Amino acid sequence: MHDFLKALPKAELHLHIEGSLEPELMFALAERNGIALPYNSIEAVRAAYDFNDLQSFLDLYYQGMSVLQTPEDFYDLTMAYLRRAHQDGVVHVDMHFDPQGHLVRGISLAVVMEGLTSAQVDADKELGVSSALIMAFLRDRPATEAMEVLESAQPWLSHISAVGLDSAEQGNPPSRFTEVFRRAKDLGLERVAHAGEEGPADYIREALDLLDVSRIDHGVRCLEDPALVARLRDEQTVLTVCPLSNVRLKVVADMADHPLPKLLEAGLNITLNSDDPAYFGGGMLANYQACADAFGWNRDTFRTLATNALQAAYMADSRRQQLLAQVTACN
Ligand code: ADE
Ligand code: ZN
């Protein structure tokens, strides 16, 4: 099964590029930029990744990104991740990035975009891995700030496929960002939002109704609302589920307890993703393998999941058709 899962052409729809920062690169960039880290060793960093909930993770995630200062840093981060993804048999990544996590530290959007986009070009050329960008807004910061970021991103709109909504979910409902997402739609951008990770099922409904999103990131708590499940099934809204993330952030107790089998049984449009692979114990292949181990799914199920992701990915249709044919032929 492991060889099959590795060979399966996988698209990743939910990956925070800043969450792909491995401790080794964190140390290297800290040294390059003369930044002091509150850790003595790489082992000490890994030992700190023992989370109780989303906020305890976010605290370290924002601290970790402090080493990202120059376009070269963002390039190295992105290239390193796309190389690892390529090793996992990933053919395409829709990457979230968090401009406000950098702007608050005095790092401009131009610096971030220069690094990310040059890595995208090189990964395409050198690895054959395609990618797209999702510019995410931090929902625990003011909506006015998100709007400013959106307006300031206009020079780079041709490099950005969608806007997203992430960070601390509870108490920060999608409704606060209605105008920002309406403006993003007017600017021709697709829309996705984290909802129903730690927050209630109602936030999923708000994201659909008020933000007009085409995908829900996580969405696992939809099961608490049968009418919502029926709607998600009827509309075949894509859920970007991140199983190892859910275990590490204690959204679920363990893999055996994960609602993925229930979500599939309900007829929902499910995809598997890694979220923040450097923090949650593994990338795409590890997430696929964890599902194989926990649920005993057969190859047909994994081909369906890989197909769902390719159909929803922000990629050229000609490439999509080629990759879909490769999934069907993968045995
Ligand atoms: N930012 C990075 N990872 C996230 C997650 N899993 N949920 C919300 N915000 C995030
Ligand atoms: Zn996420």
Short mmCIF file of N, CA and C in Angstrom, two decimals, residues 159-258:
data_model
loop_
_atom_site.label_atom_id
_atom_site.label_comp_id
_atom_site.label_asym_id
_atom_site.label_seq_id
_atom_site.Cartn_x
_atom_site.Cartn_y
_atom_site.Cartn_z
N HIS A 159 -0.67 36.42 -9.69
CA HIS A 159 0.05 35.30 -9.07
C HIS A 159 -0.74 34.66 -7.94
N ILE A 160 -1.90 35.21 -7.62
CA ILE A 160 -2.68 34.73 -6.47
C ILE A 160 -4.00 34.15 -6.99
N SER A 161 -4.29 32.91 -6.62
CA SER A 161 -5.50 32.26 -7.12
C SER A 161 -6.71 32.53 -6.24
N ALA A 162 -6.48 32.61 -4.93
CA ALA A 162 -7.61 32.69 -4.00
C ALA A 162 -7.22 33.43 -2.74
N VAL A 163 -8.24 33.85 -1.98
CA VAL A 163 -8.02 34.30 -0.60
C VAL A 163 -8.52 33.21 0.34
N GLY A 164 -7.94 33.19 1.53
CA GLY A 164 -8.34 32.23 2.56
C GLY A 164 -8.50 32.94 3.89
N LEU A 165 -8.93 32.18 4.90
CA LEU A 165 -9.15 32.72 6.25
C LEU A 165 -8.62 31.70 7.24
N ASP A 166 -7.64 32.11 8.06
CA ASP A 166 -7.08 31.14 9.01
C ASP A 166 -6.79 31.81 10.35
N SER A 167 -5.99 31.15 11.19
CA SER A 167 -5.66 31.54 12.56
C SER A 167 -6.80 31.18 13.53
N ALA A 168 -6.79 31.80 14.72
CA ALA A 168 -7.65 31.34 15.82
C ALA A 168 -9.14 31.42 15.46
N GLU A 169 -9.80 30.27 15.43
CA GLU A 169 -11.16 30.23 14.89
C GLU A 169 -12.24 30.63 15.90
N GLN A 170 -12.12 30.12 17.12
CA GLN A 170 -13.21 30.32 18.06
C GLN A 170 -13.37 31.79 18.42
N GLY A 171 -14.61 32.30 18.31
CA GLY A 171 -14.88 33.71 18.60
C GLY A 171 -14.56 34.64 17.45
N ASN A 172 -14.07 34.10 16.34
CA ASN A 172 -13.76 34.93 15.16
C ASN A 172 -14.52 34.42 13.95
N PRO A 173 -15.82 34.66 13.90
CA PRO A 173 -16.68 34.07 12.86
C PRO A 173 -16.40 34.64 11.48
N PRO A 174 -16.68 33.86 10.45
CA PRO A 174 -16.51 34.31 9.07
C PRO A 174 -17.25 35.61 8.79
N SER A 175 -18.38 35.85 9.44
CA SER A 175 -19.21 37.03 9.15
C SER A 175 -18.41 38.33 9.23
N ARG A 176 -17.36 38.38 10.08
CA ARG A 176 -16.56 39.60 10.21
C ARG A 176 -15.85 39.95 8.90
N PHE A 177 -15.73 38.98 8.00
CA PHE A 177 -14.93 39.18 6.79
C PHE A 177 -15.76 39.21 5.50
N THR A 178 -17.07 39.43 5.67
CA THR A 178 -17.97 39.41 4.52
C THR A 178 -17.53 40.39 3.44
N GLU A 179 -17.25 41.64 3.86
CA GLU A 179 -16.90 42.67 2.86
C GLU A 179 -15.56 42.38 2.18
N VAL A 180 -14.63 41.87 2.96
CA VAL A 180 -13.30 41.57 2.41
C VAL A 180 -13.44 40.50 1.32
N PHE A 181 -14.23 39.48 1.62
CA PHE A 181 -14.38 38.39 0.64
C PHE A 181 -15.20 38.85 -0.58
N ARG A 182 -16.14 39.77 -0.36
CA ARG A 182 -16.89 40.29 -1.51
C ARG A 182 -15.95 41.06 -2.44
N ARG A 183 -15.06 41.84 -1.83
CA ARG A 183 -14.08 42.59 -2.61
C ARG A 183 -13.13 41.62 -3.35
N ALA A 184 -12.73 40.55 -2.69
CA ALA A 184 -11.84 39.57 -3.32
C ALA A 184 -12.54 38.95 -4.54
N LYS A 185 -13.83 38.67 -4.39
CA LYS A 185 -14.58 38.10 -5.52
C LYS A 185 -14.62 39.10 -6.68
N ASP A 186 -14.86 40.39 -6.35
CA ASP A 186 -14.89 41.42 -7.39
C ASP A 186 -13.55 41.53 -8.11
N LEU A 187 -12.47 41.24 -7.37
CA LEU A 187 -11.14 41.31 -7.98
C LEU A 187 -10.81 40.03 -8.76
N GLY A 188 -11.76 39.10 -8.80
CA GLY A 188 -11.57 37.90 -9.62
C GLY A 188 -10.90 36.75 -8.90
N LEU A 189 -10.83 36.83 -7.54
CA LEU A 189 -10.17 35.78 -6.77
C LEU A 189 -11.16 34.71 -6.29
N GLU A 190 -10.70 33.45 -6.27
CA GLU A 190 -11.46 32.38 -5.65
C GLU A 190 -11.41 32.57 -4.13
N ARG A 191 -12.28 31.83 -3.43
CA ARG A 191 -12.34 32.00 -1.99
C ARG A 191 -12.45 30.66 -1.26
N VAL A 192 -11.64 30.54 -0.19
CA VAL A 192 -11.73 29.38 0.70
C VAL A 192 -11.65 29.90 2.12
N ALA A 193 -12.08 29.10 3.11
CA ALA A 193 -11.97 29.53 4.51
C ALA A 193 -11.84 28.32 5.42
N HIS A 194 -11.01 28.46 6.47
CA HIS A 194 -11.01 27.47 7.54
C HIS A 194 -12.33 27.64 8.30
N ALA A 195 -13.00 26.53 8.52
CA ALA A 195 -14.24 26.57 9.31
C ALA A 195 -14.55 25.16 9.81
N GLY A 196 -15.06 25.11 11.05
CA GLY A 196 -15.41 23.80 11.60
C GLY A 196 -14.19 22.95 11.91
N GLU A 197 -13.08 23.61 12.28
CA GLU A 197 -11.91 22.89 12.80
C GLU A 197 -12.08 22.82 14.31
N GLU A 198 -11.94 23.98 14.98
CA GLU A 198 -12.27 24.08 16.40
C GLU A 198 -13.61 24.77 16.59
N GLY A 199 -13.97 25.58 15.60
CA GLY A 199 -15.21 26.37 15.69
C GLY A 199 -16.43 25.52 15.34
N PRO A 200 -17.61 26.08 15.61
CA PRO A 200 -18.85 25.33 15.43
C PRO A 200 -19.26 25.15 13.96
N ALA A 201 -20.18 24.20 13.76
CA ALA A 201 -20.68 23.92 12.41
C ALA A 201 -21.29 25.18 11.78
N ASP A 202 -21.83 26.05 12.62
CA ASP A 202 -22.43 27.28 12.10
C ASP A 202 -21.44 28.15 11.32
N TYR A 203 -20.16 28.10 11.70
CA TYR A 203 -19.15 28.88 10.98
C TYR A 203 -18.99 28.36 9.55
N ILE A 204 -19.24 27.07 9.35
CA ILE A 204 -19.16 26.51 7.99
C ILE A 204 -20.29 27.11 7.15
N ARG A 205 -21.47 27.18 7.74
CA ARG A 205 -22.62 27.75 7.03
C ARG A 205 -22.36 29.22 6.70
N GLU A 206 -21.82 29.95 7.67
CA GLU A 206 -21.50 31.36 7.42
C GLU A 206 -20.49 31.51 6.29
N ALA A 207 -19.48 30.65 6.28
CA ALA A 207 -18.46 30.75 5.23
C ALA A 207 -19.10 30.53 3.86
N LEU A 208 -20.05 29.60 3.78
CA LEU A 208 -20.72 29.34 2.50
C LEU A 208 -21.63 30.51 2.12
N ASP A 209 -22.43 30.97 3.10
CA ASP A 209 -23.46 31.97 2.78
C ASP A 209 -22.90 33.38 2.65
N LEU A 210 -21.93 33.74 3.51
CA LEU A 210 -21.47 35.13 3.56
C LEU A 210 -20.17 35.34 2.82
N LEU A 211 -19.31 34.34 2.78
CA LEU A 211 -18.01 34.51 2.12
C LEU A 211 -18.00 33.89 0.73
N ASP A 212 -19.06 33.14 0.42
CA ASP A 212 -19.19 32.53 -0.92
C ASP A 212 -17.95 31.71 -1.28
N VAL A 213 -17.56 30.85 -0.35
CA VAL A 213 -16.35 30.04 -0.58
C VAL A 213 -16.69 28.81 -1.43
N SER A 214 -15.68 28.33 -2.16
CA SER A 214 -15.89 27.11 -2.94
C SER A 214 -15.32 25.88 -2.24
N ARG A 215 -14.48 26.11 -1.22
CA ARG A 215 -13.95 24.99 -0.43
C ARG A 215 -13.96 25.38 1.04
N ILE A 216 -14.15 24.39 1.89
CA ILE A 216 -14.03 24.59 3.34
C ILE A 216 -12.77 23.88 3.81
N ASP A 217 -11.89 24.62 4.47
CA ASP A 217 -10.68 24.02 5.04
C ASP A 217 -11.03 23.41 6.40
N HIS A 218 -10.74 22.16 6.54
CA HIS A 218 -11.13 21.29 7.69
C HIS A 218 -12.60 20.89 7.54
N GLY A 219 -13.51 21.60 8.25
CA GLY A 219 -14.94 21.30 8.10
C GLY A 219 -15.41 20.06 8.85
N VAL A 220 -14.52 19.44 9.64
CA VAL A 220 -14.88 18.15 10.25
C VAL A 220 -16.06 18.26 11.22
N ARG A 221 -16.26 19.45 11.78
CA ARG A 221 -17.37 19.57 12.75
C ARG A 221 -18.74 19.71 12.08
N CYS A 222 -18.78 19.62 10.76
CA CYS A 222 -20.08 19.65 10.06
C CYS A 222 -20.99 18.51 10.54
N LEU A 223 -20.37 17.42 11.01
CA LEU A 223 -21.16 16.25 11.42
C LEU A 223 -22.11 16.56 12.58
N GLU A 224 -21.87 17.68 13.27
CA GLU A 224 -22.75 18.06 14.38
C GLU A 224 -24.07 18.64 13.88
N ASP A 225 -24.19 18.82 12.57
CA ASP A 225 -25.37 19.48 12.00
C ASP A 225 -25.84 18.71 10.75
N PRO A 226 -26.79 17.78 10.91
CA PRO A 226 -27.21 16.92 9.79
C PRO A 226 -27.72 17.70 8.57
N ALA A 227 -28.39 18.82 8.79
CA ALA A 227 -28.89 19.61 7.65
C ALA A 227 -27.71 20.18 6.85
N LEU A 228 -26.69 20.59 7.56
CA LEU A 228 -25.49 21.12 6.90
C LEU A 228 -24.78 20.01 6.11
N VAL A 229 -24.71 18.82 6.70
CA VAL A 229 -24.09 17.69 5.99
C VAL A 229 -24.83 17.44 4.68
N ALA A 230 -26.16 17.48 4.74
CA ALA A 230 -26.97 17.24 3.53
C ALA A 230 -26.66 18.31 2.47
N ARG A 231 -26.51 19.55 2.93
CA ARG A 231 -26.19 20.64 1.99
C ARG A 231 -24.81 20.45 1.37
N LEU A 232 -23.83 20.14 2.21
CA LEU A 232 -22.45 19.94 1.70
C LEU A 232 -22.42 18.79 0.70
N ARG A 233 -23.24 17.76 0.96
CA ARG A 233 -23.29 16.62 0.03
C ARG A 233 -23.95 17.05 -1.28
N ASP A 234 -25.09 17.73 -1.17
CA ASP A 234 -25.84 18.12 -2.38
C ASP A 234 -25.00 19.06 -3.26
N GLU A 235 -24.29 19.97 -2.61
CA GLU A 235 -23.49 20.94 -3.38
C GLU A 235 -22.09 20.42 -3.68
N GLN A 236 -21.76 19.25 -3.13
CA GLN A 236 -20.43 18.63 -3.33
C GLN A 236 -19.30 19.63 -3.04
N THR A 237 -19.50 20.38 -1.93
CA THR A 237 -18.46 21.31 -1.48
C THR A 237 -17.23 20.52 -1.03
N VAL A 238 -16.07 20.93 -1.50
CA VAL A 238 -14.84 20.22 -1.12
C VAL A 238 -14.46 20.56 0.33
N LEU A 239 -14.19 19.53 1.13
CA LEU A 239 -13.61 19.72 2.46
C LEU A 239 -12.14 19.31 2.39
N THR A 240 -11.26 20.20 2.83
CA THR A 240 -9.83 19.87 2.84
C THR A 240 -9.47 19.37 4.24
N VAL A 241 -9.59 18.09 4.43
CA VAL A 241 -9.40 17.48 5.76
C VAL A 241 -7.92 17.18 5.99
N CYS A 242 -7.48 17.40 7.24
CA CYS A 242 -6.05 17.25 7.59
C CYS A 242 -5.96 16.34 8.81
N PRO A 243 -5.92 15.02 8.56
CA PRO A 243 -6.05 14.08 9.68
C PRO A 243 -4.97 14.19 10.76
N LEU A 244 -3.69 14.23 10.36
CA LEU A 244 -2.64 14.27 11.40
C LEU A 244 -2.68 15.59 12.16
N SER A 245 -3.04 16.68 11.48
CA SER A 245 -3.23 17.97 12.15
C SER A 245 -4.32 17.86 13.22
N ASN A 246 -5.43 17.24 12.88
CA ASN A 246 -6.54 17.12 13.83
C ASN A 246 -6.14 16.33 15.07
N VAL A 247 -5.30 15.32 14.88
CA VAL A 247 -4.84 14.54 16.04
C VAL A 247 -3.90 15.40 16.89
N ARG A 248 -2.93 16.07 16.25
CA ARG A 248 -1.93 16.83 17.01
C ARG A 248 -2.54 18.04 17.72
N LEU A 249 -3.60 18.62 17.16
CA LEU A 249 -4.25 19.78 17.81
C LEU A 249 -5.43 19.35 18.67
N LYS A 250 -5.56 18.05 18.84
CA LYS A 250 -6.59 17.48 19.73
C LYS A 250 -8.01 17.86 19.32
N VAL A 251 -8.19 18.05 18.01
CA VAL A 251 -9.56 18.18 17.48
C VAL A 251 -10.24 16.81 17.60
N VAL A 252 -9.43 15.74 17.47
CA VAL A 252 -9.89 14.37 17.72
C VAL A 252 -8.86 13.69 18.63
N ALA A 253 -9.30 12.63 19.32
CA ALA A 253 -8.42 11.97 20.30
C ALA A 253 -7.29 11.21 19.61
N ASP A 254 -7.60 10.49 18.55
CA ASP A 254 -6.58 9.74 17.81
C ASP A 254 -7.12 9.39 16.43
N MET A 255 -6.29 8.78 15.60
CA MET A 255 -6.72 8.49 14.23
C MET A 255 -7.94 7.56 14.21
N ALA A 256 -7.97 6.60 15.12
CA ALA A 256 -9.09 5.65 15.15
C ALA A 256 -10.41 6.39 15.39
N ASP A 257 -10.31 7.54 16.04
CA ASP A 257 -11.48 8.32 16.41
C ASP A 257 -11.83 9.38 15.35
N HIS A 258 -11.04 9.46 14.30
CA HIS A 258 -11.24 10.54 13.32
C HIS A 258 -12.53 10.32 12.53
#
